[in-house]
Short mmCIF file of C-alpha atoms and ligand atoms in Angstrom, two decimals:
data_model
loop_
_atom_site.label_atom_id
_atom_site.label_comp_id
_atom_site.label_asym_id
_atom_site.label_seq_id
_atom_site.Cartn_x
_atom_site.Cartn_y
_atom_site.Cartn_z
CA MET A 121 104.51 68.14 121.10
CA GLU A 122 101.13 70.20 120.98
CA GLU A 123 102.48 71.96 117.91
CA LYS A 124 102.06 69.03 115.85
CA HIS A 125 98.40 69.25 116.28
CA LEU A 126 98.07 72.85 114.80
CA LYS A 127 96.49 73.43 111.41
CA TYR A 128 98.76 74.74 108.58
CA GLU A 129 96.91 77.94 108.95
CA GLU A 130 97.56 78.40 112.77
CA GLN A 131 101.31 77.20 112.40
CA TYR A 132 101.73 79.73 109.80
CA GLU A 133 100.14 82.43 111.91
CA GLU A 134 102.23 81.40 114.73
CA LYS A 135 105.43 81.80 112.56
CA TYR A 136 104.37 85.10 110.99
CA LYS A 137 103.69 86.15 114.54
CA ALA A 138 106.96 85.11 115.73
CA HIS A 139 108.97 86.71 112.74
CA TRP A 140 107.30 89.90 113.44
CA ASP A 141 108.12 90.09 116.80
CA LYS A 142 111.69 89.43 116.10
CA VAL A 143 111.60 92.02 113.66
CA TYR A 144 110.12 94.48 116.28
CA GLU A 145 113.05 93.62 118.75
CA ASP A 146 115.72 93.74 116.31
CA LEU A 147 114.50 97.55 115.35
CA SER A 148 113.87 98.52 118.81
CA ASN A 149 117.38 97.42 119.63
CA GLU A 150 118.93 98.91 116.63
CA LEU A 151 120.68 95.83 115.48
CA THR A 152 120.80 97.21 111.79
CA ASP A 153 121.92 94.02 110.28
CA ASN A 154 119.75 91.56 111.94
CA PHE A 155 116.56 93.98 111.30
CA ARG A 156 117.54 94.38 107.68
CA GLU A 157 117.90 90.71 106.86
CA GLU A 158 114.59 89.62 108.53
CA PHE A 159 112.22 92.80 107.62
CA LEU A 160 113.13 92.49 104.07
CA ASP A 161 112.40 88.78 104.28
CA MET A 162 108.67 89.94 104.60
CA HIS A 163 106.53 90.47 101.65
CA PRO A 164 106.34 94.32 100.68
CA TYR A 165 102.77 94.58 101.94
CA ASP A 166 103.61 93.03 105.19
CA GLN A 167 106.49 95.45 105.48
CA SER A 168 103.94 98.29 105.03
CA LEU A 169 101.60 96.87 107.72
CA PHE A 170 104.60 96.35 110.03
CA PHE A 171 105.60 99.84 109.40
CA ILE A 172 102.46 101.71 110.03
CA GLU A 173 102.07 99.91 113.37
CA GLN A 174 105.62 101.59 114.60
CA SER A 175 105.96 104.48 116.76
CA LYS A 176 107.81 107.69 115.36
CA GLU A 177 110.90 106.73 117.16
CA ASN A 178 110.94 103.40 115.38
CA ARG A 179 109.85 104.64 112.08
CA MET A 180 113.11 107.18 111.95
CA ARG A 181 115.04 104.41 112.59
CA ILE A 182 113.59 102.51 109.59
CA TYR A 183 113.91 105.30 107.40
CA ALA A 184 117.78 105.28 108.47
CA TYR A 185 118.24 101.71 107.89
CA LEU A 186 116.68 101.13 104.63
CA SER A 187 117.97 102.28 101.27
CA PRO A 188 115.53 104.50 99.20
CA ASP A 189 114.38 101.96 96.88
CA GLU A 190 113.47 99.64 99.86
CA LEU A 191 111.44 102.51 101.41
CA ALA A 192 109.70 103.29 98.11
CA GLU A 193 108.38 99.71 98.01
CA ILE A 194 106.88 100.14 101.56
CA MET A 195 105.25 103.48 100.70
CA ILE A 196 103.75 102.32 97.74
CA ASN A 197 101.86 99.76 99.60
CA ILE A 198 100.64 102.32 102.27
CA GLU A 199 96.91 103.82 102.22
CA LEU A 200 97.23 106.92 99.91
CA ASP A 201 96.06 109.62 102.72
CA ASN A 202 98.76 108.61 105.17
CA THR A 203 101.69 108.77 103.13
CA PRO A 204 102.28 112.65 102.66
CA ALA A 205 102.78 112.45 106.60
CA TYR A 206 105.54 109.95 106.37
CA PHE A 207 107.28 112.06 103.72
CA LYS A 208 106.89 114.94 106.05
CA GLU A 209 108.80 112.99 108.58
CA MET A 210 111.69 112.10 106.40
CA ASN A 211 114.63 114.17 105.70
CA PRO A 212 113.46 115.86 102.44
CA ARG A 213 116.70 114.46 100.47
CA LEU A 214 115.62 110.90 101.42
CA GLY A 215 112.10 111.60 100.45
CA ALA A 216 112.96 112.92 97.04
CA MET A 217 115.12 109.97 96.68
CA VAL A 218 112.12 107.54 97.76
CA LEU A 219 109.87 109.15 95.29
CA SER A 220 112.55 108.88 92.41
CA GLU A 221 112.76 105.17 92.84
CA MET A 222 108.84 104.70 92.69
CA PRO A 223 107.22 103.81 89.57
CA ALA A 224 106.31 107.12 88.27
CA ASP A 225 102.60 106.59 88.33
CA ASP A 226 102.77 105.71 92.07
CA ALA A 227 104.70 108.79 92.88
CA VAL A 228 102.17 110.96 90.92
CA ASP A 229 99.44 109.47 93.29
CA ILE A 230 100.91 110.42 96.22
CA PHE A 231 101.74 113.94 94.87
CA ASN A 232 98.26 114.26 94.50
CA GLU A 233 97.58 114.03 98.18
CA MET A 234 100.26 116.63 99.15
CA ASP A 235 100.20 120.51 99.05
CA LYS A 236 101.36 122.26 95.89
CA GLU A 237 104.41 123.86 97.63
CA GLU A 238 105.56 120.14 98.94
CA VAL A 239 105.18 119.11 95.46
CA VAL A 240 107.26 121.58 94.03
CA SER A 241 110.08 121.41 96.53
CA PHE A 242 110.00 117.78 96.19
CA LEU A 243 110.71 117.98 92.43
CA THR A 244 113.46 120.46 92.35
CA ILE A 245 115.47 118.19 94.73
CA MET A 246 114.42 115.07 92.84
CA ASP A 247 116.16 112.80 90.19
CA LYS A 248 115.99 115.05 87.19
CA GLU A 249 114.85 112.30 84.98
CA ALA A 250 112.24 110.91 87.49
CA ALA A 251 110.91 114.61 88.18
CA GLU A 252 110.62 115.31 84.21
CA GLU A 253 108.11 112.18 83.95
CA ILE A 254 106.24 113.11 86.79
CA LYS A 255 105.81 116.62 85.86
CA HIS A 256 104.62 115.06 82.41
CA LEU A 257 102.07 112.82 84.14
CA LEU A 258 100.83 115.61 86.80
CA HIS A 259 99.89 117.78 83.87
CA TYR A 260 96.88 115.17 82.80
CA GLU A 261 93.26 115.79 84.02
CA GLU A 262 92.59 113.91 87.23
CA LYS A 263 90.48 110.79 86.82
CA THR A 264 91.48 110.04 83.00
CA ALA A 265 93.65 107.78 81.40
CA GLY A 266 96.53 110.03 81.56
CA SER A 267 96.48 110.25 85.12
CA ILE A 268 96.57 106.71 85.96
CA MET A 269 98.80 105.24 83.23
CA THR A 270 102.48 104.50 83.79
CA THR A 271 105.33 105.35 80.90
CA GLU A 272 107.16 102.09 82.38
CA PHE A 273 106.32 99.69 79.34
CA VAL A 274 107.96 97.61 77.00
CA ALA A 275 108.04 98.76 73.22
CA VAL A 276 109.59 97.08 70.36
CA TYR A 277 109.70 97.98 66.69
CA LYS A 278 108.05 95.90 64.13
CA SER A 279 111.01 95.18 62.02
CA GLN A 280 112.69 93.64 65.05
CA THR A 281 113.02 89.85 65.04
CA THR A 282 111.71 88.03 68.11
CA GLU A 283 115.04 87.21 69.05
CA GLN A 284 115.92 91.12 69.05
CA ALA A 285 112.74 91.89 70.88
CA MET A 286 113.51 89.15 73.56
CA GLN A 287 117.11 91.03 74.09
CA GLN A 288 115.18 94.03 74.62
CA LEU A 289 112.70 92.81 76.97
CA LYS A 290 115.60 91.57 79.31
CA GLU A 291 117.14 95.01 79.17
CA ASP A 292 113.59 96.71 79.96
CA ALA A 293 112.20 94.17 82.37
CA PRO A 294 113.66 95.36 85.67
CA ASP A 295 111.62 98.86 85.30
CA ALA A 296 108.69 97.71 83.35
CA GLU A 297 105.43 97.70 85.07
CA THR A 298 104.48 94.72 83.23
CA ILE A 299 106.48 92.44 80.90
CA TYR A 300 103.42 90.27 80.03
CA TYR A 301 102.59 92.56 76.77
CA LEU A 302 105.07 93.93 74.17
CA TYR A 303 103.93 96.74 72.21
CA VAL A 304 104.96 97.13 68.62
CA LEU A 305 105.51 100.58 66.92
CA ASP A 306 106.43 101.48 63.59
CA GLU A 307 109.09 103.89 62.43
CA ASP A 308 107.04 107.04 63.67
CA LYS A 309 106.49 105.32 66.75
CA ARG A 310 102.87 104.88 66.64
CA LEU A 311 101.15 101.78 68.08
CA VAL A 312 100.65 99.35 65.24
CA GLY A 313 100.71 95.66 66.96
CA VAL A 314 100.78 93.74 70.28
CA LEU A 315 102.03 90.34 71.44
CA SER A 316 102.08 88.58 74.60
CA LEU A 317 105.03 87.06 76.57
CA ARG A 318 103.78 83.97 75.54
CA ASP A 319 103.19 84.64 71.80
CA LEU A 320 107.01 85.98 71.88
CA ILE A 321 108.23 82.70 73.52
CA VAL A 322 106.43 80.26 71.18
CA ALA A 323 107.57 82.27 67.84
CA ASP A 324 110.44 81.13 65.98
CA GLU A 325 113.53 83.26 66.77
CA LYS A 326 114.06 84.52 63.18
CA THR A 327 110.49 85.75 62.55
CA LYS A 328 109.99 89.47 62.44
CA LEU A 329 107.47 90.88 65.07
CA GLU A 330 105.06 92.30 62.10
CA GLU A 331 104.37 88.67 61.36
CA VAL A 332 103.36 87.37 64.55
CA MET A 333 101.86 90.43 66.33
CA SER A 334 98.37 91.01 66.70
CA GLU A 335 96.94 94.19 64.53
CA LYS A 336 93.84 94.50 66.07
CA ILE A 337 94.71 96.50 68.98
CA VAL A 338 92.41 97.83 71.79
CA ALA A 339 93.76 100.97 73.12
CA VAL A 340 92.49 103.80 74.99
CA SER A 341 92.74 107.66 74.44
CA VAL A 342 94.69 109.73 77.12
CA ALA A 343 91.65 111.66 77.72
CA LYS A 344 89.32 108.49 78.30
CA ASP A 345 87.41 108.60 81.63
CA GLN A 346 88.65 105.88 84.24
CA GLU A 347 85.15 104.49 84.80
CA GLU A 348 84.88 103.70 81.06
CA ILE A 349 88.67 102.22 81.39
CA ALA A 350 87.36 100.03 84.02
CA GLN A 351 84.43 98.89 81.89
CA MET A 352 86.91 97.90 79.13
CA PHE A 353 88.99 95.97 81.55
CA ARG A 354 85.87 94.14 82.52
CA ASP A 355 84.96 93.27 78.89
CA TYR A 356 88.24 92.54 77.33
CA ASP A 357 89.89 90.73 80.29
CA PHE A 358 93.49 92.23 79.31
CA LEU A 359 95.89 92.43 82.05
CA ALA A 360 97.10 95.89 80.75
CA LEU A 361 95.87 98.30 78.00
CA PRO A 362 97.93 100.67 75.88
CA VAL A 363 97.36 104.75 75.99
CA VAL A 364 97.80 106.48 72.95
CA ASP A 365 97.50 110.15 71.69
CA PHE A 366 95.04 111.27 69.12
CA GLN A 367 97.79 110.14 66.45
CA ASN A 368 98.23 106.84 67.81
CA HIS A 369 101.57 107.43 69.53
CA LEU A 370 102.12 105.07 72.38
CA LEU A 371 102.04 107.45 75.89
CA GLY A 372 101.74 104.73 78.56
CA ILE A 373 100.09 101.53 79.76
CA ILE A 374 97.47 100.89 82.46
CA THR A 375 97.45 97.84 84.36
CA VAL A 376 94.73 95.87 85.89
CA ASP A 377 95.85 96.52 89.48
CA ASP A 378 95.70 100.41 88.78
CA ILE A 379 92.26 99.60 87.47
CA LEU A 380 91.48 97.59 90.61
CA ASP A 381 91.78 100.86 92.65
CA VAL A 382 89.43 102.83 90.26
CA MET A 383 86.96 100.34 90.64
CA GLU A 384 87.14 100.78 94.50
CA GLU A 385 86.92 104.61 94.02
CA GLU A 386 84.05 104.82 91.76
CA ALA A 387 82.34 102.41 93.91
CA SER A 388 82.65 104.40 97.07
CA GLU A 389 81.41 107.34 95.11
CA ASP A 390 78.30 105.77 94.01
CA PHE A 391 77.69 104.88 97.69
CA SER A 392 78.29 108.17 98.94
CA LYS A 393 75.71 109.53 96.45
CA LEU A 394 73.58 106.50 97.55
CA ALA A 395 73.65 108.23 101.20
CA GLY A 396 72.92 111.78 100.22
CA ILE A 397 76.72 112.46 101.21
CA SER A 398 78.03 114.58 98.35
CA GLU A 399 81.33 112.93 96.75
CA THR A 400 83.26 115.91 97.48
CA ASP A 401 82.67 115.09 101.00
CA ARG A 402 86.12 114.04 102.45
CA PRO A 403 87.29 112.97 105.76
CA ASN A 404 89.83 116.08 106.25
CA ASP A 405 87.24 118.73 105.58
CA THR A 406 86.62 121.03 108.32
CA ALA A 407 83.43 120.37 110.07
CA LEU A 408 81.97 123.77 108.66
CA ALA A 409 82.71 122.64 104.99
CA ALA A 410 81.43 119.19 105.54
CA ALA A 411 78.29 120.64 106.91
CA LYS A 412 78.05 122.93 103.92
CA LYS A 413 77.90 120.25 101.85
CA ARG A 414 75.26 118.20 103.63
CA LEU A 415 73.02 120.77 104.62
CA PRO A 416 71.10 121.29 101.14
CA TRP A 417 70.13 117.56 101.06
CA LEU A 418 69.06 117.77 104.85
CA ILE A 419 67.06 120.92 104.26
CA ILE A 420 65.09 119.12 101.39
CA LEU A 421 64.51 116.07 103.54
CA LEU A 422 63.35 118.23 106.25
CA PHE A 423 60.46 119.69 104.06
CA LEU A 424 59.51 116.08 102.82
CA GLY A 425 59.59 115.10 106.71
CA ILE A 426 57.39 117.96 107.37
CA PHE A 427 55.11 117.01 104.71
CA THR A 428 54.93 113.38 106.07
CA ALA A 429 53.92 115.02 109.31
CA SER A 430 51.32 116.82 107.82
CA LEU A 431 50.10 113.74 106.22
CA ILE A 432 49.77 111.92 109.52
CA GLY A 433 47.96 114.97 110.77
CA GLN A 434 45.36 114.56 108.07
CA PHE A 435 44.47 111.12 110.09
CA GLU A 436 44.28 113.00 113.50
CA GLU A 437 40.71 111.90 113.95
CA THR A 438 41.48 108.41 113.41
CA LEU A 439 44.59 108.68 115.56
CA ASP A 440 42.33 110.15 118.45
CA GLN A 441 39.87 107.36 118.53
CA VAL A 442 42.74 104.81 118.42
CA ALA A 443 45.93 106.10 119.56
CA VAL A 444 47.54 102.62 119.66
CA LEU A 445 47.91 102.87 115.95
CA ALA A 446 50.53 105.53 116.38
CA ILE A 447 53.18 103.08 118.04
CA PHE A 448 53.07 101.17 114.52
CA ILE A 449 54.22 104.12 112.49
CA PRO A 450 57.85 103.86 112.98
CA LEU A 451 57.73 100.22 112.29
CA ILE A 452 55.94 100.47 108.89
CA ALA A 453 57.69 103.36 107.86
CA GLY A 454 61.04 101.97 108.77
CA MET A 455 60.59 98.68 107.22
CA ALA A 456 59.28 100.17 103.97
CA GLY A 457 62.61 102.40 104.04
CA ASN A 458 64.85 99.44 104.79
CA THR A 459 63.64 97.12 101.65
CA GLY A 460 63.37 100.39 99.49
CA THR A 461 67.08 100.98 100.26
CA GLN A 462 67.94 97.41 99.74
CA ALA A 463 66.37 97.28 96.26
CA LEU A 464 67.90 100.68 95.44
CA ALA A 465 71.21 99.34 95.96
CA VAL A 466 70.75 96.30 93.87
CA ALA A 467 69.32 98.36 91.16
CA VAL A 468 72.04 101.14 91.35
CA ARG A 469 75.02 98.74 91.20
CA GLY A 470 73.61 97.00 88.08
CA LEU A 471 73.24 100.19 86.34
CA SER A 472 76.40 101.44 87.22
CA ASN A 473 78.01 98.45 85.99
CA GLY A 474 75.99 98.54 82.83
CA ASP A 475 74.51 95.08 83.26
CA TYR A 476 71.07 96.02 82.18
CA GLU A 477 69.75 96.30 78.78
CA ASN A 478 66.25 97.05 78.61
CA GLN A 479 65.19 93.44 78.56
CA GLY A 480 67.21 92.92 81.79
CA LYS A 481 65.47 96.30 83.31
CA LEU A 482 62.08 94.78 82.80
CA ARG A 483 63.17 91.53 84.19
CA LEU A 484 64.71 93.10 87.27
CA VAL A 485 61.58 95.02 88.09
CA LEU A 486 59.38 91.89 87.73
CA ARG A 487 61.75 90.25 89.90
CA GLU A 488 61.82 92.96 92.41
CA ALA A 489 58.06 93.03 92.52
CA THR A 490 57.75 89.58 93.29
CA THR A 491 60.58 89.67 95.87
CA GLY A 492 58.68 92.50 97.55
CA LEU A 493 55.72 89.92 97.59
CA ILE A 494 57.23 87.08 99.18
CA THR A 495 59.07 89.39 101.97
CA GLY A 496 56.12 91.44 102.52
CA THR A 497 53.83 88.53 103.10
CA VAL A 498 56.11 86.82 105.47
CA CYS A 499 56.91 90.23 107.42
CA GLY A 500 53.07 91.01 107.31
CA ALA A 501 52.06 87.47 108.66
CA VAL A 502 54.76 87.27 111.29
CA ILE A 503 53.50 90.92 112.55
CA SER A 504 50.05 90.05 112.72
CA VAL A 505 50.53 86.91 114.69
CA VAL A 506 52.84 89.01 117.10
CA ILE A 507 50.24 92.00 117.51
CA PHE A 508 47.43 89.39 118.00
CA PHE A 509 49.16 87.66 121.12
CA TRP A 510 50.46 90.77 122.25
CA LYS A 511 47.73 93.57 122.01
CA ASP A 512 44.95 90.74 122.02
CA ASP A 513 43.61 92.47 119.07
CA LEU A 514 42.81 90.55 115.64
CA PHE A 515 41.94 93.47 113.76
CA LEU A 516 44.72 95.67 114.74
CA GLY A 517 47.15 92.70 113.70
CA PHE A 518 45.44 92.60 110.43
CA ILE A 519 45.70 96.18 109.34
CA VAL A 520 49.35 96.47 110.57
CA GLY A 521 50.10 93.05 108.60
CA VAL A 522 48.36 93.92 105.49
CA SER A 523 50.10 97.60 105.43
CA ILE A 524 53.43 96.19 105.96
CA MET A 525 52.74 93.66 103.05
CA ALA A 526 51.41 96.44 100.90
CA SER A 527 54.31 98.88 102.03
CA LEU A 528 56.95 96.44 101.38
CA ILE A 529 55.75 95.75 97.68
CA VAL A 530 55.49 99.35 96.86
CA ALA A 531 58.72 100.09 98.59
CA THR A 532 60.64 97.26 96.58
CA LEU A 533 59.10 98.54 93.60
CA ALA A 534 60.05 102.31 93.95
CA GLY A 535 63.60 101.38 95.06
CA SER A 536 64.05 99.70 91.45
CA LEU A 537 61.87 101.91 89.30
CA VAL A 538 63.15 105.16 90.50
CA PRO A 539 66.78 104.83 89.71
CA ILE A 540 65.89 103.32 86.37
CA LEU A 541 63.39 106.24 85.63
CA MET A 542 66.55 108.50 86.57
CA ASP A 543 68.87 106.46 84.38
CA ARG A 544 66.23 107.09 81.48
CA LEU A 545 66.18 110.73 82.07
CA LYS A 546 70.18 110.95 81.98
CA ILE A 547 70.24 111.85 85.90
CA ASP A 548 73.09 109.75 87.45
CA PRO A 549 71.15 107.19 89.04
CA ALA A 550 73.09 106.93 92.10
CA VAL A 551 71.84 110.36 92.83
CA ALA A 552 68.71 108.87 93.50
CA SER A 553 69.95 108.70 96.95
CA GLY A 554 68.84 106.39 99.68
CA PRO A 555 66.99 109.10 102.11
CA PHE A 556 65.07 110.08 99.05
CA ILE A 557 63.58 106.58 98.56
CA THR A 558 63.14 106.30 102.39
CA THR A 559 61.16 109.31 102.61
CA ILE A 560 59.03 108.74 99.46
CA ASN A 561 58.13 105.22 101.10
CA ASP A 562 57.47 106.61 104.43
CA ILE A 563 54.75 108.67 102.65
CA ILE A 564 53.44 105.71 100.95
CA SER A 565 53.46 103.52 103.86
CA ILE A 566 51.66 105.69 106.15
CA LEU A 567 48.81 106.58 103.46
CA ILE A 568 48.41 102.84 103.13
CA TYR A 569 48.53 102.32 107.03
CA PHE A 570 46.01 105.05 108.04
CA GLY A 571 43.87 104.61 104.70
CA MET A 572 43.24 101.14 105.96
CA ALA A 573 42.85 102.07 109.62
CA THR A 574 40.40 104.70 108.59
CA SER A 575 38.34 102.19 106.63
CA PHE A 576 38.24 99.56 109.02
CA MET A 577 38.11 102.05 111.94
CA SER A 578 34.66 100.28 113.25
CA TYR A 579 36.30 97.03 114.06
CA LEU A 580 38.99 98.64 116.02
CA THR A 581 38.91 98.69 119.66
P1 LIG B 1981 97.10 83.65 79.04
O1 LIG B 1981 95.70 83.89 78.66
O2 LIG B 1981 97.46 82.22 79.13
O3 LIG B 1981 97.56 84.13 80.05
P2 LIG B 1981 97.76 84.76 76.39
O4 LIG B 1981 98.90 84.90 75.80
O5 LIG B 1981 96.45 84.42 75.78
O6 LIG B 1981 98.10 84.26 77.68
P3 LIG B 1981 96.08 87.01 77.13
O7 LIG B 1981 96.38 88.17 78.35
O8 LIG B 1981 95.05 86.19 77.16
O9 LIG B 1981 97.46 86.44 76.83
O10 LIG B 1981 95.93 87.89 75.56
C1 LIG B 1981 95.48 87.58 74.68
C2 LIG B 1981 96.05 87.93 73.27
O11 LIG B 1981 95.53 89.47 73.23
C3 LIG B 1981 97.44 87.90 72.95
O12 LIG B 1981 97.85 87.28 72.02
C4 LIG B 1981 97.86 89.40 73.10
O13 LIG B 1981 98.75 89.59 72.00
C5 LIG B 1981 96.52 90.18 72.79
N1 LIG B 1981 96.76 91.47 73.23
C6 LIG B 1981 97.05 91.96 74.48
N2 LIG B 1981 96.66 93.21 74.73
C7 LIG B 1981 95.78 93.63 73.89
C8 LIG B 1981 95.39 94.67 73.35
N3 LIG B 1981 95.52 96.08 73.99
N4 LIG B 1981 94.76 94.89 72.21
C9 LIG B 1981 94.54 93.71 71.49
N5 LIG B 1981 95.08 92.41 71.71
C10 LIG B 1981 95.69 92.33 72.94
MG1 LIG B 1982 94.51 84.03 76.93
#
């Protein structure tokens, strides 16, 4: 009776968990048929989640119980970094068959994660036709249209009628990556038009495609950079874009799901740069290689830090007389660093999305200045009150409060101005990395703090 009161979501989760446990039981007890039936009932993504949770023993069972195309479906859904390891576990012939069953572009992604020798050995035992296609795709430069496109598209000829096109679509559909757009070619196989499935369905059966197709095609060249293609997907809202060579021959298509991966990849690159980690810094580098890549940044920051320290040294006299000033240095510098990084992230994200024209940049800077004023005033007021009660010193509270306020305003402004300036100077704004902004803000905030403290020295106890 209890169960009646469960929410839909909870009921769903319960069922899901029960199903999962059952699949696990069947697999562990080697009940092949039951396992197959229940496992294949799950969504491919859930299948992959189940798969990666299994012990090696159970994984070996899965390789034995499923067909290559069923395994291909799982492998496509697994995090790319991990897939080569699973292919190493499989019998090479099975691995080759699984790779042959995948859409070519997914297989290429996996090959890009494998060693050269492995790739070659798989390609030699794979299905000839699939191997040819993959070799063809592997040839394209990384991060260009050629490397992310798939060659499984629906192409029709302009002289065909919509009825014939529908027939062809039926034949091509099982293998096509998307059936939503039909690309129309002329006799020389050049791309001359496009129509959506909806256009095809509503058109009269006897009309020729050239009469119903749209001739204003948006296409990308094979060499185009993936980041620019992501931008085009954002601008045009198509579910797929055709890829052509310089003579306008249709080579492949890029679908929106491939582009989502690109967007994620590009965003994480920008964030690595923001943190001052080189984008080539990868999790499976050796410690020495990783250290080598990070050291140049750290050495530069080290010198900037020494400069900051010597700056504090300039105020030694002030510090000697009022030692309590020192305890608020990390607080003020830290706050300036934090707000600077927040403003920086907003500005870099906007710039790399291409959100800002000149007008927009000015508006962003003005808004950041106002935001800095508000956050600065609030934080400054809070800290003055706290210090007044804690240290029982009105002027110390005043100095720290005003310093925080001024630092936050300057830091927020710097966080948005620096990347915009870099963008102007044609330096990738994401390189104006967080640590630099933080260090610059350290210096500015300390100058403000000690400048004020020195001027109001006589009032401090
Ligand atoms: P819906 O928007 O309801 O899903 P639709 O038929 O409007 O269906 P869209 O994806 O919005 O489909 O595409 C709009 C139009 O753009 C379609 O008529 C299609 O032929 C055309 N089209 C598709 N791809 C391209 C392209 N690469 N270049 C130019 N036009 C295209
Ligand atoms: Mg539409």
